[in-house]
Amino acid sequence: MRRDLTLPALAAALVLLIVLGLVLPSWLRFLLTIGLAKGLVAMGLVVMMRAGLVSFGQGLYYGLGAYTAGLAANFYGIDDAFLLIALSALVSAIIGTAIGAVVTRFRQIFFAMLSLALSMILYGILVRSSVLGSTDGFNLPAPSFFGFAGEGDAGRLMLYCLTVVVAIGMAAVCHLFVRSPVGVMGEAILSNEIRVEYLGASVTRILRQTYVIGAIAGGLGGTLVALATRHIDPELAYWTTSGEFVFVAILSGIGHVAAPLLGMVLFEGFRSFAFQYAPNSWQMLVGGAMLAVILFLPAGLWSLSKWKRRAGGQA
């Protein structure tokens, strides 16, 4: 049996990304910040997919996290990034627990469509709420970090480092979760739910816990994107946003919880360059790249790691 090197690899990635942040140009650092933040949402989705919960409504928690940070900053004067992240995680966990008690009773397309409907309900509420800026949304002030102002390039660097820490930390949590008895049972539920019940495990409880993990990851991602862009609007909860997370989760593969982080960074980078150099056909280029991955790597980009191990003669 091969030794699990995920946690040491994540620790090495944490150090490497922070060091790179000190030398990278600001535009590339911003791109990595957005990619890692949005990758958190896709990562939560992958954890859910491993248990058979394919959600087309992760925009619900993505938007919820962003608006929680925006409301706390604009209406209550809370601008500390750490407090905003903790608050968004708490709100996402509470809402996820309440909603998960209902939606996890459904499976397959019924679960997917119900999660999508809930996301669109939030979108409708945000669009019709003039207090929240309606379709235009509203801006956020620059976050602070334990009292240090977050203005300028130094503030963007601190936000980047915070995003790296949260993304890698959540990846470690998700990895430990999927390797825990609850996570292993979640994969068993995907194969045969009835046999899991015969073993004496509660399928409902396992799926609820898995759903809450996905909700927290989605809320954290939305908060970090809001802090990076300093603007939020209802599009965060729109169905196309949720669909983007599903695409990235599928393209990255569900073989490892950290795969969506890398997949989302690559996706954001490819989309940015395609838009810059082919503004009239960038959608076609992105769609072509997605089609190529689906055709030649049906198990996702992470399957390349298995191919490398086989090429090197490893099991």
Short mmCIF file of C-alpha atoms in Angstrom, two decimals:
data_model
loop_
_atom_site.label_atom_id
_atom_site.label_comp_id
_atom_site.label_asym_id
_atom_site.label_seq_id
_atom_site.Cartn_x
_atom_site.Cartn_y
_atom_site.Cartn_z
CA MET A 1 0.00 0.00 0.00
CA ARG A 2 1.38 3.38 -1.01
CA ARG A 3 1.88 5.98 1.68
CA ASP A 4 -0.56 8.89 1.56
CA LEU A 5 1.51 12.00 0.85
CA THR A 6 -1.40 14.38 0.44
CA LEU A 7 -0.90 16.39 3.62
CA PRO A 8 2.87 16.87 3.12
CA ALA A 9 2.21 17.80 -0.52
CA LEU A 10 -0.40 20.35 0.53
CA ALA A 11 2.02 21.81 3.08
CA ALA A 12 4.69 22.11 0.37
CA ALA A 13 2.16 23.72 -1.98
CA LEU A 14 1.24 26.21 0.74
CA VAL A 15 4.85 27.33 1.16
CA LEU A 16 5.48 27.40 -2.59
CA LEU A 17 2.40 29.48 -3.38
CA ILE A 18 3.16 32.03 -0.66
CA VAL A 19 6.76 32.37 -1.84
CA LEU A 20 5.58 32.75 -5.43
CA GLY A 21 3.17 35.44 -4.32
CA LEU A 22 6.11 37.58 -3.25
CA VAL A 23 7.61 37.63 -6.75
CA LEU A 24 4.66 37.26 -9.11
CA PRO A 25 3.22 40.32 -10.86
CA SER A 26 0.05 41.69 -9.31
CA TRP A 27 -2.18 40.62 -12.21
CA LEU A 28 -1.07 37.00 -11.96
CA ARG A 29 -1.38 37.03 -8.18
CA PHE A 30 -4.95 38.31 -8.56
CA LEU A 31 -5.70 35.55 -11.06
CA LEU A 32 -4.41 32.94 -8.62
CA THR A 33 -6.48 34.49 -5.83
CA ILE A 34 -9.68 34.21 -7.86
CA GLY A 35 -8.80 30.74 -9.12
CA LEU A 36 -8.09 29.35 -5.65
CA ALA A 37 -11.16 31.03 -4.13
CA LYS A 38 -13.50 29.67 -6.79
CA GLY A 39 -11.69 26.35 -6.62
CA LEU A 40 -12.90 26.07 -3.03
CA VAL A 41 -16.49 25.95 -4.29
CA ALA A 42 -15.66 23.26 -6.84
CA MET A 43 -13.77 21.33 -4.17
CA GLY A 44 -16.83 21.25 -1.94
CA LEU A 45 -18.81 20.04 -4.93
CA VAL A 46 -16.31 17.22 -5.54
CA VAL A 47 -16.68 16.05 -1.93
CA MET A 48 -20.44 15.92 -2.49
CA MET A 49 -20.09 14.16 -5.84
CA ARG A 50 -18.05 11.39 -4.24
CA ALA A 51 -21.19 10.60 -2.22
CA GLY A 52 -23.48 10.88 -5.24
CA LEU A 53 -24.72 14.42 -4.58
CA VAL A 54 -24.32 16.33 -7.84
CA SER A 55 -25.40 19.87 -7.03
CA PHE A 56 -26.28 22.36 -9.75
CA GLY A 57 -26.90 25.01 -7.12
CA GLN A 58 -23.55 25.68 -5.45
CA GLY A 59 -24.08 29.29 -6.48
CA LEU A 60 -26.43 29.44 -3.50
CA TYR A 61 -23.55 29.22 -1.01
CA TYR A 62 -21.13 31.05 -3.27
CA GLY A 63 -23.49 34.02 -3.32
CA LEU A 64 -24.47 33.57 0.32
CA GLY A 65 -20.85 33.79 1.45
CA ALA A 66 -20.21 36.87 -0.66
CA TYR A 67 -23.34 38.70 0.51
CA THR A 68 -22.69 37.76 4.14
CA ALA A 69 -19.30 39.46 3.91
CA GLY A 70 -20.79 42.42 2.04
CA LEU A 71 -23.61 42.98 4.51
CA ALA A 72 -21.30 42.62 7.51
CA ALA A 73 -18.83 45.09 6.02
CA ASN A 74 -21.30 47.72 4.78
CA PHE A 75 -24.03 47.60 7.41
CA TYR A 76 -22.14 46.55 10.54
CA GLY A 77 -18.67 47.94 9.88
CA ILE A 78 -16.91 44.58 10.12
CA ASP A 79 -13.96 44.81 7.75
CA ASP A 80 -11.52 42.32 9.25
CA ALA A 81 -10.98 39.59 6.67
CA PHE A 82 -10.60 36.85 9.27
CA LEU A 83 -13.87 37.76 10.97
CA LEU A 84 -15.69 37.96 7.64
CA ILE A 85 -14.44 34.53 6.65
CA ALA A 86 -15.42 33.02 10.00
CA LEU A 87 -18.85 34.66 9.83
CA SER A 88 -19.49 33.43 6.29
CA ALA A 89 -18.43 29.90 7.22
CA LEU A 90 -20.80 29.96 10.20
CA VAL A 91 -23.74 31.27 8.16
CA SER A 92 -23.08 28.74 5.39
CA ALA A 93 -22.91 25.91 7.91
CA ILE A 94 -26.21 26.93 9.53
CA ILE A 95 -28.05 27.38 6.24
CA GLY A 96 -26.45 24.22 4.84
CA THR A 97 -27.60 22.21 7.86
CA ALA A 98 -31.17 23.46 7.50
CA ILE A 99 -31.37 22.97 3.73
CA GLY A 100 -29.43 19.71 3.82
CA ALA A 101 -32.06 18.17 6.07
CA VAL A 102 -34.49 18.52 3.15
CA VAL A 103 -32.52 18.16 -0.07
CA THR A 104 -30.52 15.09 0.96
CA ARG A 105 -33.75 13.12 0.96
CA PHE A 106 -33.61 13.27 -2.83
CA ARG A 107 -31.22 11.62 -5.27
CA GLN A 108 -29.80 12.05 -8.77
CA ILE A 109 -31.63 14.50 -11.04
CA PHE A 110 -34.15 15.39 -8.34
CA PHE A 111 -31.40 16.53 -5.98
CA ALA A 112 -29.65 18.41 -8.80
CA MET A 113 -32.79 20.28 -9.87
CA LEU A 114 -33.85 21.06 -6.30
CA SER A 115 -30.44 22.53 -5.49
CA LEU A 116 -30.63 24.58 -8.70
CA ALA A 117 -34.09 25.85 -7.78
CA LEU A 118 -32.90 26.99 -4.34
CA SER A 119 -30.00 28.86 -5.89
CA MET A 120 -32.33 30.62 -8.30
CA ILE A 121 -34.64 31.57 -5.42
CA LEU A 122 -31.72 33.40 -3.80
CA TYR A 123 -30.93 35.02 -7.14
CA GLY A 124 -34.53 36.22 -7.46
CA ILE A 125 -34.51 37.67 -3.95
CA LEU A 126 -31.24 39.52 -4.59
CA VAL A 127 -32.42 40.92 -7.93
CA ARG A 128 -35.61 42.32 -6.43
CA SER A 129 -33.99 43.75 -3.30
CA SER A 130 -33.20 47.44 -3.76
CA VAL A 131 -31.52 47.52 -0.34
CA LEU A 132 -28.93 45.06 -1.65
CA GLY A 133 -28.39 46.97 -4.88
CA SER A 134 -30.73 44.88 -7.04
CA THR A 135 -29.04 43.79 -10.29
CA ASP A 136 -26.09 46.17 -9.80
CA GLY A 137 -25.09 44.81 -6.42
CA PHE A 138 -22.76 46.93 -4.29
CA ASN A 139 -19.11 47.45 -3.44
CA LEU A 140 -17.14 46.35 -0.41
CA PRO A 141 -14.51 48.37 1.44
CA ALA A 142 -10.93 47.16 1.47
CA PRO A 143 -10.55 44.45 4.12
CA SER A 144 -8.24 44.80 7.08
CA PHE A 145 -6.05 42.10 8.60
CA PHE A 146 -5.97 42.17 12.40
CA GLY A 147 -6.06 45.95 12.31
CA PHE A 148 -3.67 46.41 9.40
CA ALA A 149 -5.19 48.30 6.47
CA GLY A 150 -5.70 46.31 3.30
CA GLU A 151 -5.18 49.10 0.78
CA GLY A 152 -2.67 48.98 -2.05
CA ASP A 153 -0.46 46.16 -3.25
CA ALA A 154 0.43 45.13 0.31
CA GLY A 155 -3.24 44.54 1.08
CA ARG A 156 -3.71 42.49 -2.08
CA LEU A 157 -0.67 40.42 -1.15
CA MET A 158 -2.06 39.73 2.32
CA LEU A 159 -5.41 38.72 0.81
CA TYR A 160 -3.62 36.40 -1.60
CA CYS A 161 -1.74 34.75 1.27
CA LEU A 162 -4.96 34.41 3.24
CA THR A 163 -6.67 32.82 0.23
CA VAL A 164 -3.81 30.33 -0.13
CA VAL A 165 -4.01 29.41 3.56
CA VAL A 166 -7.79 28.97 3.49
CA ALA A 167 -7.76 27.00 0.21
CA ILE A 168 -4.95 24.63 1.26
CA GLY A 169 -6.37 24.32 4.77
CA MET A 170 -9.83 23.45 3.46
CA ALA A 171 -8.26 20.96 1.04
CA ALA A 172 -6.60 19.25 4.02
CA VAL A 173 -9.91 19.20 5.91
CA CYS A 174 -11.76 17.75 2.91
CA HIS A 175 -9.04 15.14 2.39
CA LEU A 176 -9.27 14.02 6.02
CA PHE A 177 -13.05 13.97 5.71
CA VAL A 178 -13.17 11.73 2.63
CA ARG A 179 -10.71 9.33 4.29
CA SER A 180 -12.70 9.26 7.52
CA PRO A 181 -15.35 6.57 8.15
CA VAL A 182 -18.06 9.06 7.16
CA GLY A 183 -16.31 9.89 3.90
CA VAL A 184 -15.67 6.24 3.05
CA MET A 185 -19.30 5.43 3.79
CA GLY A 186 -20.26 8.29 1.47
CA GLU A 187 -18.49 6.58 -1.41
CA ALA A 188 -20.19 3.33 -0.44
CA ILE A 189 -23.56 5.10 -0.60
CA LEU A 190 -22.80 6.00 -4.22
CA SER A 191 -22.26 2.30 -4.98
CA ASN A 192 -25.06 0.73 -2.95
CA GLU A 193 -27.10 2.79 -0.50
CA ILE A 194 -29.16 -0.15 0.76
CA ARG A 195 -26.12 -2.16 1.82
CA VAL A 196 -24.83 0.82 3.78
CA GLU A 197 -28.10 0.89 5.69
CA TYR A 198 -27.77 -2.85 6.34
CA LEU A 199 -24.37 -2.18 7.90
CA GLY A 200 -26.11 -0.01 10.49
CA ALA A 201 -24.90 3.36 9.21
CA SER A 202 -27.28 6.29 8.79
CA VAL A 203 -27.28 7.31 5.13
CA THR A 204 -29.21 10.47 5.95
CA ARG A 205 -26.70 11.59 8.56
CA ILE A 206 -23.73 10.89 6.28
CA LEU A 207 -25.22 12.81 3.37
CA ARG A 208 -26.14 15.75 5.60
CA GLN A 209 -22.59 16.02 6.91
CA THR A 210 -21.23 15.82 3.37
CA TYR A 211 -23.65 18.50 2.21
CA VAL A 212 -22.60 20.85 5.02
CA ILE A 213 -18.93 20.44 4.05
CA GLY A 214 -19.84 21.48 0.51
CA ALA A 215 -21.85 24.43 1.81
CA ILE A 216 -18.99 25.73 3.97
CA ALA A 217 -16.50 25.42 1.09
CA GLY A 218 -18.91 27.32 -1.17
CA GLY A 219 -19.38 30.10 1.36
CA LEU A 220 -15.64 30.49 1.91
CA GLY A 221 -15.05 30.73 -1.83
CA GLY A 222 -17.71 33.40 -2.25
CA THR A 223 -16.31 35.46 0.61
CA LEU A 224 -12.77 35.40 -0.74
CA VAL A 225 -13.90 36.38 -4.24
CA ALA A 226 -15.92 39.25 -2.80
CA LEU A 227 -12.93 40.48 -0.81
CA ALA A 228 -10.69 40.23 -3.87
CA THR A 229 -13.02 41.98 -6.34
CA ARG A 230 -14.65 44.27 -3.72
CA HIS A 231 -17.95 43.95 -5.52
CA ILE A 232 -20.88 41.55 -5.32
CA ASP A 233 -23.99 41.16 -7.43
CA PRO A 234 -26.77 38.58 -7.93
CA GLU A 235 -24.86 36.87 -10.77
CA LEU A 236 -22.93 35.04 -8.04
CA ALA A 237 -26.03 32.93 -7.39
CA TYR A 238 -27.13 32.57 -11.04
CA TRP A 239 -27.43 29.13 -12.63
CA THR A 240 -24.58 29.73 -15.08
CA THR A 241 -22.24 30.33 -12.15
CA SER A 242 -23.29 27.04 -10.58
CA GLY A 243 -22.84 25.32 -13.93
CA GLU A 244 -19.29 26.61 -14.14
CA PHE A 245 -18.44 24.90 -10.86
CA VAL A 246 -19.94 21.64 -12.11
CA PHE A 247 -17.89 21.87 -15.31
CA VAL A 248 -14.66 22.46 -13.42
CA ALA A 249 -15.40 19.64 -10.98
CA ILE A 250 -15.98 17.23 -13.87
CA LEU A 251 -12.98 18.45 -15.86
CA SER A 252 -10.72 18.25 -12.80
CA GLY A 253 -11.93 14.81 -11.77
CA ILE A 254 -13.13 13.51 -8.42
CA GLY A 255 -10.05 11.37 -7.80
CA HIS A 256 -8.67 13.87 -5.31
CA VAL A 257 -10.21 16.75 -3.39
CA ALA A 258 -7.36 19.11 -4.35
CA ALA A 259 -7.90 18.56 -8.09
CA PRO A 260 -10.53 21.35 -8.41
CA LEU A 261 -8.07 23.92 -7.04
CA LEU A 262 -5.65 23.20 -9.84
CA GLY A 263 -8.48 22.79 -12.35
CA MET A 264 -10.06 26.13 -11.51
CA VAL A 265 -6.74 27.99 -11.67
CA LEU A 266 -6.09 26.50 -15.12
CA PHE A 267 -9.65 27.27 -16.20
CA GLU A 268 -9.48 30.90 -15.06
CA GLY A 269 -6.07 31.36 -16.66
CA PHE A 270 -7.14 29.84 -19.97
CA ARG A 271 -10.34 31.87 -20.03
CA SER A 272 -8.49 35.11 -19.26
CA PHE A 273 -5.92 34.63 -22.02
CA ALA A 274 -8.58 33.44 -24.48
CA PHE A 275 -10.64 36.55 -23.77
CA GLN A 276 -7.61 38.80 -24.17
CA TYR A 277 -6.31 37.40 -27.44
CA ALA A 278 -9.59 36.22 -29.00
CA PRO A 279 -12.31 38.49 -27.60
CA ASN A 280 -14.81 37.51 -30.28
CA SER A 281 -14.35 33.76 -30.05
CA TRP A 282 -13.06 33.08 -26.56
CA GLN A 283 -16.18 31.07 -25.64
CA MET A 284 -15.47 28.72 -28.55
CA LEU A 285 -11.87 28.25 -27.41
CA VAL A 286 -12.92 27.49 -23.83
CA GLY A 287 -15.61 25.11 -25.07
CA GLY A 288 -13.11 23.38 -27.34
CA ALA A 289 -10.67 22.89 -24.49
CA MET A 290 -13.45 21.44 -22.32
CA LEU A 291 -14.50 19.09 -25.12
CA ALA A 292 -10.92 17.89 -25.58
CA VAL A 293 -10.57 17.08 -21.89
CA ILE A 294 -13.90 15.23 -21.86
CA LEU A 295 -12.95 13.18 -24.95
CA PHE A 296 -9.36 12.31 -24.06
CA LEU A 297 -9.48 12.46 -20.24
CA PRO A 298 -12.98 11.30 -19.29
CA ALA A 299 -11.87 10.82 -15.67
CA GLY A 300 -10.67 14.43 -15.51
CA LEU A 301 -7.28 16.12 -15.43
CA TRP A 302 -6.36 14.36 -12.19
CA SER A 303 -6.26 11.05 -14.08
CA LEU A 304 -2.93 12.24 -15.53
CA SER A 305 -1.32 11.55 -12.15
CA LYS A 306 -2.34 7.88 -12.42
CA TRP A 307 -0.94 7.75 -15.95
CA LYS A 308 2.40 9.10 -14.70
CA ARG A 309 2.55 6.50 -11.93
CA ARG A 310 1.88 3.71 -14.42
CA ALA A 311 4.49 5.09 -16.80
CA GLY A 312 6.98 5.06 -13.94
CA GLY A 313 6.18 1.46 -13.10
CA GLN A 314 4.34 2.23 -9.89
CA ALA A 315 1.08 0.62 -8.79
#
